[in-house]
Short mmCIF file of C-alpha atoms in Angstrom, two decimals:
data_model
loop_
_atom_site.label_atom_id
_atom_site.label_comp_id
_atom_site.label_asym_id
_atom_site.label_seq_id
_atom_site.Cartn_x
_atom_site.Cartn_y
_atom_site.Cartn_z
CA MET A 770 -53.55 49.58 -35.26
CA GLN A 771 -51.50 46.63 -35.82
CA LYS A 772 -52.54 43.55 -34.33
CA GLN A 773 -50.25 40.21 -33.84
CA PHE A 774 -51.63 36.35 -33.53
CA THR A 775 -49.10 34.17 -31.82
CA ARG A 776 -49.40 30.58 -32.78
CA ASP A 777 -50.83 29.91 -29.62
CA GLN A 778 -53.46 32.52 -30.55
CA ILE A 779 -53.90 30.94 -33.88
CA ASP A 780 -54.32 27.42 -32.38
CA ARG A 781 -57.15 28.86 -29.93
CA LEU A 782 -59.35 30.48 -32.56
CA GLU A 783 -62.39 29.25 -32.97
CA GLN A 784 -62.65 26.60 -36.27
CA ARG A 785 -64.69 28.40 -38.87
CA TYR A 786 -62.73 31.98 -37.75
CA ARG A 787 -59.32 30.21 -38.17
CA ALA A 788 -60.30 28.99 -41.47
CA ASN A 789 -61.15 32.43 -42.92
CA LEU A 790 -58.16 34.03 -41.30
CA ILE A 791 -55.71 31.50 -42.66
CA ASN A 792 -57.25 31.17 -45.86
CA SER A 793 -56.98 35.04 -46.34
CA LEU A 794 -52.92 34.80 -45.59
CA SER A 795 -51.91 33.48 -49.10
CA GLY A 796 -52.96 36.33 -50.72
CA PHE A 797 -55.21 36.51 -54.19
CA LYS A 798 -55.90 32.92 -55.89
CA SER A 799 -57.07 32.07 -59.08
CA ALA A 800 -60.78 30.91 -59.71
CA ASN A 801 -61.31 27.82 -61.73
CA LEU A 802 -63.53 25.27 -62.71
CA ILE A 803 -62.50 21.62 -62.61
CA GLY A 804 -64.15 19.14 -65.28
CA THR A 805 -64.02 15.16 -64.55
CA ARG A 806 -65.71 12.30 -66.01
CA ASN A 807 -66.56 8.74 -63.61
CA ALA A 808 -65.91 5.43 -65.40
CA GLU A 809 -69.53 5.52 -66.36
CA GLY A 810 -69.28 8.53 -68.61
CA ASN A 811 -71.22 11.02 -65.92
CA THR A 812 -69.39 14.57 -65.61
CA ASN A 813 -68.81 16.51 -62.47
CA LEU A 814 -67.76 20.16 -62.19
CA CYS A 815 -66.15 21.77 -58.99
CA ILE A 816 -64.65 25.18 -58.29
CA VAL A 817 -61.32 25.36 -56.56
CA SER A 818 -58.71 28.11 -55.51
CA SER A 819 -55.57 26.05 -55.44
CA VAL A 820 -54.66 25.50 -58.94
CA PHE A 821 -51.14 26.90 -59.65
CA HIS A 822 -48.31 26.95 -62.15
CA VAL A 823 -45.96 24.01 -61.67
CA GLY A 824 -43.70 24.54 -64.85
CA ALA A 825 -43.77 25.71 -68.54
CA ASN A 826 -41.56 22.75 -70.42
CA PRO A 827 -42.97 20.42 -69.87
CA PRO A 828 -46.29 22.14 -69.38
CA LEU A 829 -47.58 21.59 -65.84
CA MET A 830 -50.35 22.75 -63.64
CA GLY A 831 -51.15 21.39 -59.73
CA MET A 832 -53.73 21.78 -57.45
CA LEU A 833 -54.18 20.81 -53.87
CA MET A 834 -57.46 18.62 -53.03
CA ARG A 835 -58.35 17.66 -49.67
CA PRO A 836 -60.11 14.31 -50.13
CA HIS A 837 -62.64 14.61 -47.31
CA THR A 838 -64.45 17.60 -48.87
CA VAL A 839 -66.49 18.47 -52.23
CA VAL A 840 -63.31 17.66 -54.13
CA ARG A 841 -63.88 14.14 -53.34
CA ASP A 842 -65.87 12.97 -56.76
CA THR A 843 -63.05 15.10 -58.50
CA LEU A 844 -60.20 13.40 -56.70
CA SER A 845 -62.22 10.06 -57.49
CA ASN A 846 -62.71 10.82 -60.95
CA LEU A 847 -59.30 12.09 -61.83
CA LYS A 848 -57.74 8.85 -60.34
CA THR A 849 -59.89 6.83 -62.52
CA THR A 850 -60.07 8.25 -65.58
CA GLY A 851 -56.89 10.26 -65.77
CA GLU A 852 -58.25 13.27 -67.16
CA PHE A 853 -59.64 16.39 -66.06
CA THR A 854 -60.00 20.02 -67.49
CA ILE A 855 -59.21 23.54 -66.29
CA ASN A 856 -61.95 25.97 -66.90
CA HIS A 857 -61.10 29.87 -65.63
CA VAL A 858 -63.86 31.05 -63.93
CA ASN A 859 -65.11 34.64 -65.24
CA SER A 860 -67.75 37.20 -63.81
CA ASN A 861 -70.46 36.43 -66.35
CA MET A 862 -70.35 32.71 -64.65
CA LEU A 863 -69.48 33.45 -60.78
CA LEU A 864 -72.80 32.65 -59.16
CA GLN A 865 -73.18 29.43 -60.98
CA ALA A 866 -69.49 28.46 -60.29
CA HIS A 867 -69.86 29.22 -56.76
CA GLN A 868 -72.67 26.69 -56.79
CA THR A 869 -70.65 24.01 -57.97
CA SER A 870 -69.29 23.87 -54.15
CA ALA A 871 -72.89 22.43 -53.10
CA ARG A 872 -72.47 19.09 -51.52
CA TYR A 873 -74.64 17.44 -54.52
CA GLU A 874 -74.98 13.62 -54.64
CA SER A 875 -72.43 11.94 -55.97
CA ASP A 876 -74.66 11.05 -59.21
CA VAL A 877 -75.79 14.47 -59.89
CA SER A 878 -74.11 16.49 -62.24
CA GLU A 879 -73.51 20.38 -61.65
CA PHE A 880 -73.38 21.02 -65.00
CA GLU A 881 -77.36 19.96 -64.92
CA GLN A 882 -77.73 21.73 -61.52
CA THR A 883 -76.27 25.54 -62.42
CA ASN A 884 -76.83 25.25 -66.03
CA LEU A 885 -73.49 25.28 -66.74
CA THR A 886 -73.12 24.13 -70.20
CA GLN A 887 -70.54 20.93 -71.01
CA GLU A 888 -68.71 20.81 -73.82
CA PHE A 889 -66.17 17.83 -75.40
CA SER A 890 -62.79 18.14 -77.60
CA GLN A 891 -61.46 15.33 -79.91
CA GLY A 892 -58.32 15.41 -77.48
CA ILE A 893 -59.83 14.36 -74.47
CA LYS A 894 -63.17 12.90 -72.20
CA ALA A 895 -63.41 15.34 -69.53
CA PRO A 896 -65.62 18.06 -70.15
CA TYR A 897 -65.21 21.25 -70.82
CA VAL A 898 -67.15 24.69 -69.41
CA ALA A 899 -68.77 26.11 -72.47
CA GLU A 900 -69.05 29.32 -70.60
CA ALA A 901 -65.37 29.69 -69.62
CA LYS A 902 -63.12 31.98 -72.00
CA ILE A 903 -60.11 30.08 -71.04
CA LYS A 904 -59.73 25.81 -71.07
CA ILE A 905 -57.03 23.62 -70.66
CA GLY A 906 -57.24 19.98 -70.74
CA LEU A 907 -54.67 17.78 -68.81
CA LYS A 908 -53.52 14.53 -68.07
CA VAL A 909 -52.52 13.39 -64.76
CA LYS A 910 -49.08 12.91 -64.50
CA SER A 911 -48.78 12.79 -60.51
CA ILE A 912 -50.76 12.72 -57.14
CA GLN A 913 -48.46 13.35 -54.31
CA LEU A 914 -49.39 13.19 -50.45
CA ILE A 915 -48.83 15.82 -48.18
CA GLU A 916 -48.03 13.72 -45.40
CA LEU A 917 -48.30 17.30 -42.66
CA ASN A 918 -52.26 17.62 -43.50
CA LYS A 919 -53.06 14.66 -45.81
CA THR A 920 -54.05 16.74 -48.84
CA GLU A 921 -53.34 15.37 -52.20
CA LEU A 922 -51.14 17.38 -54.81
CA VAL A 923 -52.54 16.49 -58.12
CA ILE A 924 -50.21 17.38 -60.86
CA GLY A 925 -51.25 17.80 -64.55
CA GLU A 926 -49.66 18.00 -67.87
CA ILE A 927 -51.42 20.21 -70.60
CA ILE A 928 -52.53 18.08 -73.72
CA GLU A 929 -54.54 20.95 -75.14
CA LEU A 930 -55.86 24.78 -75.16
CA PHE A 931 -58.63 26.69 -75.92
CA LEU A 932 -58.62 30.51 -75.63
CA PRO A 933 -59.93 33.54 -77.47
CA SER A 934 -57.06 34.42 -80.11
CA THR A 935 -57.93 38.71 -79.24
CA ILE A 936 -56.21 37.86 -75.32
CA ILE A 937 -52.75 36.91 -76.61
CA ALA A 938 -49.94 39.31 -76.61
CA ASP A 939 -47.38 39.84 -78.77
CA ASP A 940 -44.92 37.63 -76.66
CA GLY A 941 -47.47 34.88 -75.94
CA TYR A 942 -48.90 36.78 -72.36
CA LEU A 943 -52.58 36.05 -72.00
CA ASP A 944 -54.50 38.87 -71.14
CA ILE A 945 -56.40 37.33 -68.65
CA GLU A 946 -58.14 40.32 -67.33
CA ALA A 947 -59.59 41.39 -70.83
CA ALA A 948 -61.48 37.51 -70.58
CA HIS A 949 -62.92 38.84 -67.50
CA SER A 950 -61.02 36.07 -65.20
CA ILE A 951 -61.60 36.57 -61.69
CA CYS A 952 -59.61 35.68 -58.34
CA VAL A 953 -60.56 34.54 -55.16
CA SER A 954 -59.51 36.06 -51.44
CA GLY A 955 -60.21 33.84 -48.32
CA LEU A 956 -62.96 31.24 -48.66
CA ASP A 957 -65.62 32.81 -50.46
CA SER A 958 -64.70 36.59 -51.67
CA TYR A 959 -64.29 37.02 -55.32
CA HIS A 960 -62.65 40.24 -57.08
CA ASN A 961 -62.37 41.54 -60.70
CA THR A 962 -59.02 42.74 -61.23
CA SER A 963 -57.60 45.99 -62.67
CA ARG A 964 -53.98 45.91 -64.37
CA ILE A 965 -51.35 48.50 -63.14
CA ASP A 966 -48.91 47.63 -65.46
CA ARG A 967 -46.46 44.55 -67.18
CA LEU A 968 -42.79 45.23 -65.86
CA SER A 969 -39.57 44.44 -67.82
CA TYR A 970 -37.41 41.67 -66.38
CA ALA A 971 -35.49 42.89 -63.47
CA LYS A 972 -31.69 43.69 -63.80
CA PRO A 973 -29.86 44.60 -60.74
CA GLU A 974 -28.05 48.07 -62.68
CA SER A 975 -31.65 49.23 -63.70
CA GLN A 976 -35.38 49.95 -62.79
CA PRO A 977 -38.15 47.99 -63.87
CA SER A 978 -39.95 49.96 -66.51
CA SER A 979 -43.40 49.26 -68.15
CA ILE A 980 -43.74 46.62 -70.75
CA TRP A 981 -47.68 46.99 -71.22
CA LYS A 982 -48.99 46.66 -74.78
CA PRO A 983 -52.06 45.61 -75.23
CA PRO A 984 -52.88 42.37 -77.89
CA LYS A 985 -53.11 43.99 -81.22
CA THR A 986 -56.41 42.43 -81.99
CA LYS A 987 -57.88 43.04 -78.72
CA ASP A 988 -61.96 43.06 -79.16
CA PHE A 989 -63.41 44.37 -76.06
CA ASP A 990 -66.48 42.40 -77.00
CA ILE A 991 -64.97 38.76 -76.83
CA CYS A 992 -66.72 38.29 -73.42
CA MET B 194 -62.31 33.95 -82.27
CA GLN B 195 -60.82 30.72 -80.34
CA LYS B 196 -57.63 29.54 -80.99
CA GLN B 197 -56.40 26.27 -80.32
CA PHE B 198 -53.03 25.20 -78.95
CA THR B 199 -52.24 21.17 -79.29
CA ARG B 200 -49.53 19.59 -77.04
CA ASP B 201 -47.32 19.46 -80.38
CA GLN B 202 -47.90 22.98 -80.77
CA ILE B 203 -47.14 24.42 -77.37
CA ASP B 204 -43.77 22.01 -77.27
CA ARG B 205 -42.97 23.71 -80.72
CA LEU B 206 -43.53 27.44 -79.38
CA GLU B 207 -40.27 29.82 -78.78
CA GLN B 208 -39.07 29.52 -75.18
CA ARG B 209 -40.09 32.76 -73.75
CA TYR B 210 -43.33 33.16 -75.60
CA ARG B 211 -43.90 29.59 -73.98
CA ALA B 212 -42.93 30.72 -70.59
CA ASN B 213 -45.25 33.69 -71.46
CA LEU B 214 -48.00 32.13 -72.08
CA ILE B 215 -48.13 28.64 -69.85
CA ASN B 216 -47.23 31.26 -66.50
CA SER B 217 -50.64 32.88 -67.55
CA LEU B 218 -52.80 30.08 -67.54
CA SER B 219 -53.48 29.17 -63.77
CA GLY B 220 -55.27 32.54 -63.32
CA PHE B 221 -54.24 35.25 -60.92
CA LYS B 222 -51.57 34.65 -58.07
CA SER B 223 -50.91 36.33 -55.25
CA ALA B 224 -47.63 38.39 -54.94
CA ASN B 225 -45.09 37.92 -51.61
CA LEU B 226 -42.24 39.04 -50.56
CA ILE B 227 -39.63 36.01 -48.92
CA GLY B 228 -37.81 37.21 -46.06
CA THR B 229 -34.86 34.89 -44.96
CA ARG B 230 -31.37 35.21 -43.67
CA ASN B 231 -28.28 33.14 -44.14
CA ALA B 232 -25.79 31.12 -41.37
CA GLU B 233 -23.67 34.47 -41.07
CA GLY B 234 -26.99 36.55 -40.97
CA ASN B 235 -27.47 38.46 -44.19
CA THR B 236 -30.73 38.89 -45.20
CA ASN B 237 -32.23 38.37 -48.49
CA LEU B 238 -35.40 39.05 -50.35
CA CYS B 239 -37.27 37.79 -52.80
CA ILE B 240 -40.82 38.24 -55.02
CA VAL B 241 -42.76 35.21 -55.72
CA SER B 242 -45.95 34.26 -56.76
CA SER B 243 -46.01 30.56 -56.18
CA VAL B 244 -47.18 31.31 -52.26
CA PHE B 245 -50.36 29.17 -52.06
CA HIS B 246 -52.95 27.96 -48.89
CA VAL B 247 -52.08 24.47 -47.71
CA GLY B 248 -54.20 23.79 -44.67
CA ALA B 249 -55.89 26.05 -41.60
CA ASN B 250 -55.15 23.80 -39.00
CA PRO B 251 -52.17 23.36 -38.44
CA PRO B 252 -51.59 26.55 -40.09
CA LEU B 253 -49.50 25.50 -43.25
CA MET B 254 -48.25 27.33 -46.28
CA GLY B 255 -46.72 26.45 -49.18
CA MET B 256 -44.48 27.64 -52.21
CA LEU B 257 -42.80 26.17 -55.19
CA MET B 258 -39.33 27.10 -56.26
CA ARG B 259 -37.19 26.16 -59.04
CA PRO B 260 -33.97 25.72 -57.80
CA HIS B 261 -31.68 27.38 -60.50
CA THR B 262 -33.25 30.72 -60.84
CA VAL B 263 -33.33 33.83 -58.64
CA VAL B 264 -34.73 32.00 -55.61
CA ARG B 265 -31.78 29.67 -54.65
CA ASP B 266 -30.62 32.00 -52.21
CA THR B 267 -33.80 31.84 -50.54
CA LEU B 268 -34.11 28.68 -50.74
CA SER B 269 -30.30 27.41 -49.68
CA ASN B 270 -31.12 30.15 -46.81
CA LEU B 271 -34.33 28.61 -45.71
CA LYS B 272 -32.93 24.93 -45.76
CA THR B 273 -29.98 26.36 -43.70
CA THR B 274 -31.99 28.47 -41.04
CA GLY B 275 -35.47 26.60 -41.41
CA GLU B 276 -37.07 30.00 -41.27
CA PHE B 277 -38.70 32.48 -43.46
CA THR B 278 -41.05 35.32 -43.79
CA ILE B 279 -43.97 36.06 -46.36
CA ASN B 280 -44.72 39.50 -46.80
CA HIS B 281 -47.89 40.64 -48.99
CA VAL B 282 -46.85 42.84 -51.71
CA ASN B 283 -48.98 46.10 -51.97
CA SER B 284 -49.48 48.86 -54.72
CA ASN B 285 -47.13 51.44 -52.82
CA MET B 286 -44.04 49.04 -53.00
CA LEU B 287 -44.74 47.12 -56.31
CA LEU B 288 -41.80 48.45 -58.22
CA GLN B 289 -39.03 47.80 -55.40
CA ALA B 290 -40.80 44.53 -54.58
CA HIS B 291 -40.20 43.91 -58.51
CA GLN B 292 -36.67 44.73 -58.64
CA THR B 293 -36.11 42.12 -55.74
CA SER B 294 -36.22 39.43 -58.56
CA ALA B 295 -33.12 40.61 -60.45
CA ARG B 296 -30.14 38.74 -59.86
CA TYR B 297 -27.93 40.66 -57.13
CA GLU B 298 -24.71 38.63 -56.23
CA SER B 299 -25.39 36.35 -52.98
CA ASP B 300 -23.54 38.94 -50.45
CA VAL B 301 -25.61 41.78 -51.54
CA SER B 302 -29.17 42.59 -49.87
CA GLU B 303 -32.33 42.75 -51.57
CA PHE B 304 -33.08 45.39 -48.78
CA GLU B 305 -30.12 47.93 -49.44
CA GLN B 306 -30.54 48.03 -53.23
CA THR B 307 -34.53 48.34 -53.16
CA ASN B 308 -34.84 50.66 -50.33
CA LEU B 309 -37.50 48.17 -48.66
CA THR B 310 -36.84 48.30 -44.64
CA GLN B 311 -36.10 44.97 -42.90
CA GLU B 312 -37.71 44.59 -39.86
CA PHE B 313 -37.31 41.90 -37.07
CA SER B 314 -39.78 39.97 -34.39
CA GLN B 315 -39.42 38.56 -31.05
CA GLY B 316 -40.22 35.27 -32.77
CA ILE B 317 -38.17 34.60 -35.51
CA LYS B 318 -34.88 35.39 -36.99
CA ALA B 319 -35.66 36.23 -40.62
CA PRO B 320 -36.74 39.69 -41.74
CA TYR B 321 -40.27 41.19 -42.53
CA VAL B 322 -40.70 43.83 -44.60
CA ALA B 323 -41.96 46.97 -43.00
CA GLU B 324 -43.77 48.20 -45.88
CA ALA B 325 -46.06 45.10 -46.14
CA LYS B 326 -49.36 45.54 -43.97
CA ILE B 327 -49.87 41.86 -43.63
CA LYS B 328 -46.49 39.24 -42.62
CA ILE B 329 -46.28 35.95 -41.77
CA GLY B 330 -43.53 34.47 -39.83
CA LEU B 331 -42.87 30.49 -40.71
CA LYS B 332 -40.57 27.75 -40.05
CA VAL B 333 -40.17 25.09 -42.30
CA LYS B 334 -41.88 21.89 -42.22
CA SER B 335 -41.11 19.96 -44.91
CA ILE B 336 -39.31 20.06 -48.67
CA GLN B 337 -40.69 17.79 -51.18
CA LEU B 338 -38.77 17.70 -54.46
CA ILE B 339 -41.28 17.68 -57.44
CA GLU B 340 -39.64 14.92 -59.64
CA LEU B 341 -41.32 15.89 -62.91
CA ASN B 342 -39.28 19.14 -63.22
CA LYS B 343 -37.30 19.20 -60.39
CA THR B 344 -38.74 22.05 -58.51
CA GLU B 345 -38.90 22.01 -54.79
CA LEU B 346 -42.13 22.37 -52.49
CA VAL B 347 -41.24 24.16 -49.57
CA ILE B 348 -44.25 24.36 -46.73
CA GLY B 349 -43.77 26.41 -43.67
CA GLU B 350 -45.86 26.46 -40.13
CA ILE B 351 -47.16 29.59 -39.43
CA ILE B 352 -45.57 30.59 -36.02
CA GLU B 353 -46.89 34.12 -35.86
CA LEU B 354 -48.89 36.90 -37.72
CA PHE B 355 -48.59 40.80 -38.07
CA LEU B 356 -51.62 42.38 -39.62
CA PRO B 357 -53.48 45.73 -39.34
CA SER B 358 -56.63 44.87 -36.93
CA THR B 359 -58.86 47.14 -39.16
CA ILE B 360 -59.00 44.43 -42.04
CA ILE B 361 -60.27 41.88 -39.83
CA ALA B 362 -63.61 40.80 -40.63
CA ASP B 363 -65.94 39.68 -37.83
CA ASP B 364 -65.59 35.81 -39.16
CA GLY B 365 -61.86 36.24 -39.05
CA TYR B 366 -61.88 37.09 -43.22
CA LEU B 367 -59.06 39.53 -44.12
CA ASP B 368 -60.17 42.32 -46.28
CA ILE B 369 -56.56 42.03 -47.98
CA GLU B 370 -57.91 44.26 -50.50
CA ALA B 371 -58.53 46.93 -48.44
CA ALA B 372 -54.65 46.67 -47.25
CA HIS B 373 -54.17 47.01 -50.92
CA SER B 374 -52.65 43.35 -51.59
CA ILE B 375 -51.94 42.85 -55.35
CA CYS B 376 -52.10 40.15 -57.59
CA VAL B 377 -50.00 39.02 -60.53
CA SER B 378 -50.74 37.45 -63.84
CA GLY B 379 -48.13 35.62 -66.27
CA LEU B 380 -44.69 36.23 -65.25
CA ASP B 381 -44.76 40.05 -64.60
CA SER B 382 -48.19 41.84 -65.00
CA TYR B 383 -49.86 43.21 -61.66
CA HIS B 384 -52.91 43.97 -60.72
CA ASN B 385 -55.43 46.12 -58.32
CA THR B 386 -58.58 44.36 -57.32
CA SER B 387 -62.38 45.12 -56.85
CA ARG B 388 -64.24 43.20 -54.68
CA ILE B 389 -67.47 41.77 -56.68
CA ASP B 390 -68.72 39.63 -53.53
CA ARG B 391 -68.48 37.42 -50.54
CA LEU B 392 -70.67 34.21 -51.45
CA SER B 393 -72.59 32.55 -48.58
CA TYR B 394 -71.89 28.55 -48.28
CA ALA B 395 -73.04 26.83 -51.19
CA LYS B 396 -76.18 24.39 -50.54
CA PRO B 397 -77.82 22.10 -53.13
CA GLU B 398 -81.48 23.49 -52.35
CA SER B 399 -80.36 27.54 -52.50
CA GLN B 400 -78.70 30.02 -54.12
CA PRO B 401 -75.74 31.75 -52.99
CA SER B 402 -76.14 35.11 -51.87
CA SER B 403 -74.34 38.06 -50.42
CA ILE B 404 -72.17 37.63 -47.06
CA TRP B 405 -70.28 41.02 -47.45
CA LYS B 406 -69.63 43.25 -44.56
CA PRO B 407 -66.81 45.34 -44.18
CA PRO B 408 -64.88 45.09 -41.28
CA LYS B 409 -66.42 47.37 -38.22
CA THR B 410 -63.19 49.02 -37.45
CA LYS B 411 -62.68 50.05 -41.19
CA ASP B 412 -60.02 52.72 -41.69
CA PHE B 413 -59.55 53.56 -45.16
CA ASP B 414 -55.99 55.21 -44.26
CA ILE B 415 -54.41 52.30 -42.98
CA CYS B 416 -52.46 51.86 -46.00
#
């Protein structure tokens, strides 16, 4: 049976119920761990479901952050140092990744608390997560306030990438499913995926067809 | 084997390869059909993978649009009329949904071309997609330019919702997986999901535990 919610009904929902409902509406979301360091060099790690693609050239990624939630350390760190990492959450480290959303004290590193392993590159001071298969290093390019609800849109420019060579398809597509990257629905539901298909570029005069070819060097032992 | 890309290497990639690679990096994305109408009342429909959650109170959703791509009609329509709908793509209508990304002429309705069915509510003039199980009607609240790459961030306020009562959990969470909503990776790969778990609100002193309970009225025949 179809259920309708009017705006008035939405506004009268109990706060937590409304949060669960509205957070479910956008569909599946990415699950990423954001690594930062503060001015003293202490590391911080935080799971977010708000990372999204902004552009390929220049390579830009964005995330939306609500300043007064557990991301406040992350936000403060990336404003101070101008750097952060994005690390795909995979199914092998889901519980640890979720645990980073606990409200630890500011001087506590989520790496220590969750037994995730920090690792560093030459290119950036922010920490990567060793357990992640897909790791992206970024410099902050802009922080814009969304006036409507005082969230902050952080956009970073990619400066380096680390990923398994076995997931790179001939045309540059990454088989993130083979890397066991997972997705999120609502505030707290995590999902594995199974590919339906990759579809050809749509044209008015023809129907889409399959273009899926597994990466040639695919190795199911990578994760 | 781990592959590293430096920024310099990314910048030297062939354009299409770079687009596939960078679009894969943010992780899994939502798949939604955006319904709009122009000033003459003609309808338009366009698949996007850029819809994201902005806030629950007030209920806000955003999407990022590149003005000179196939979303130009959608963008122009929602600027003119101030309204749009978001309709979850499900696995039963994937080929039709993907086909809406073809560059049809402006005076052609993607509903007719793809045999998706337009449907209207009392609350909004923009068209819904009858085949979608989860449908959201929105009014445009703001359009912000992302200066870095001239994309436009559209934020809409939810004014009404339509969804199967059978997917609503006791706490407001929507079992979008039971509604067969799918997700996207890269530019053109579509995926079904299978739930790993819903996890309890993380606290410093305890480990996360399962909170997943299927909606009581769950009916697997809904889709």
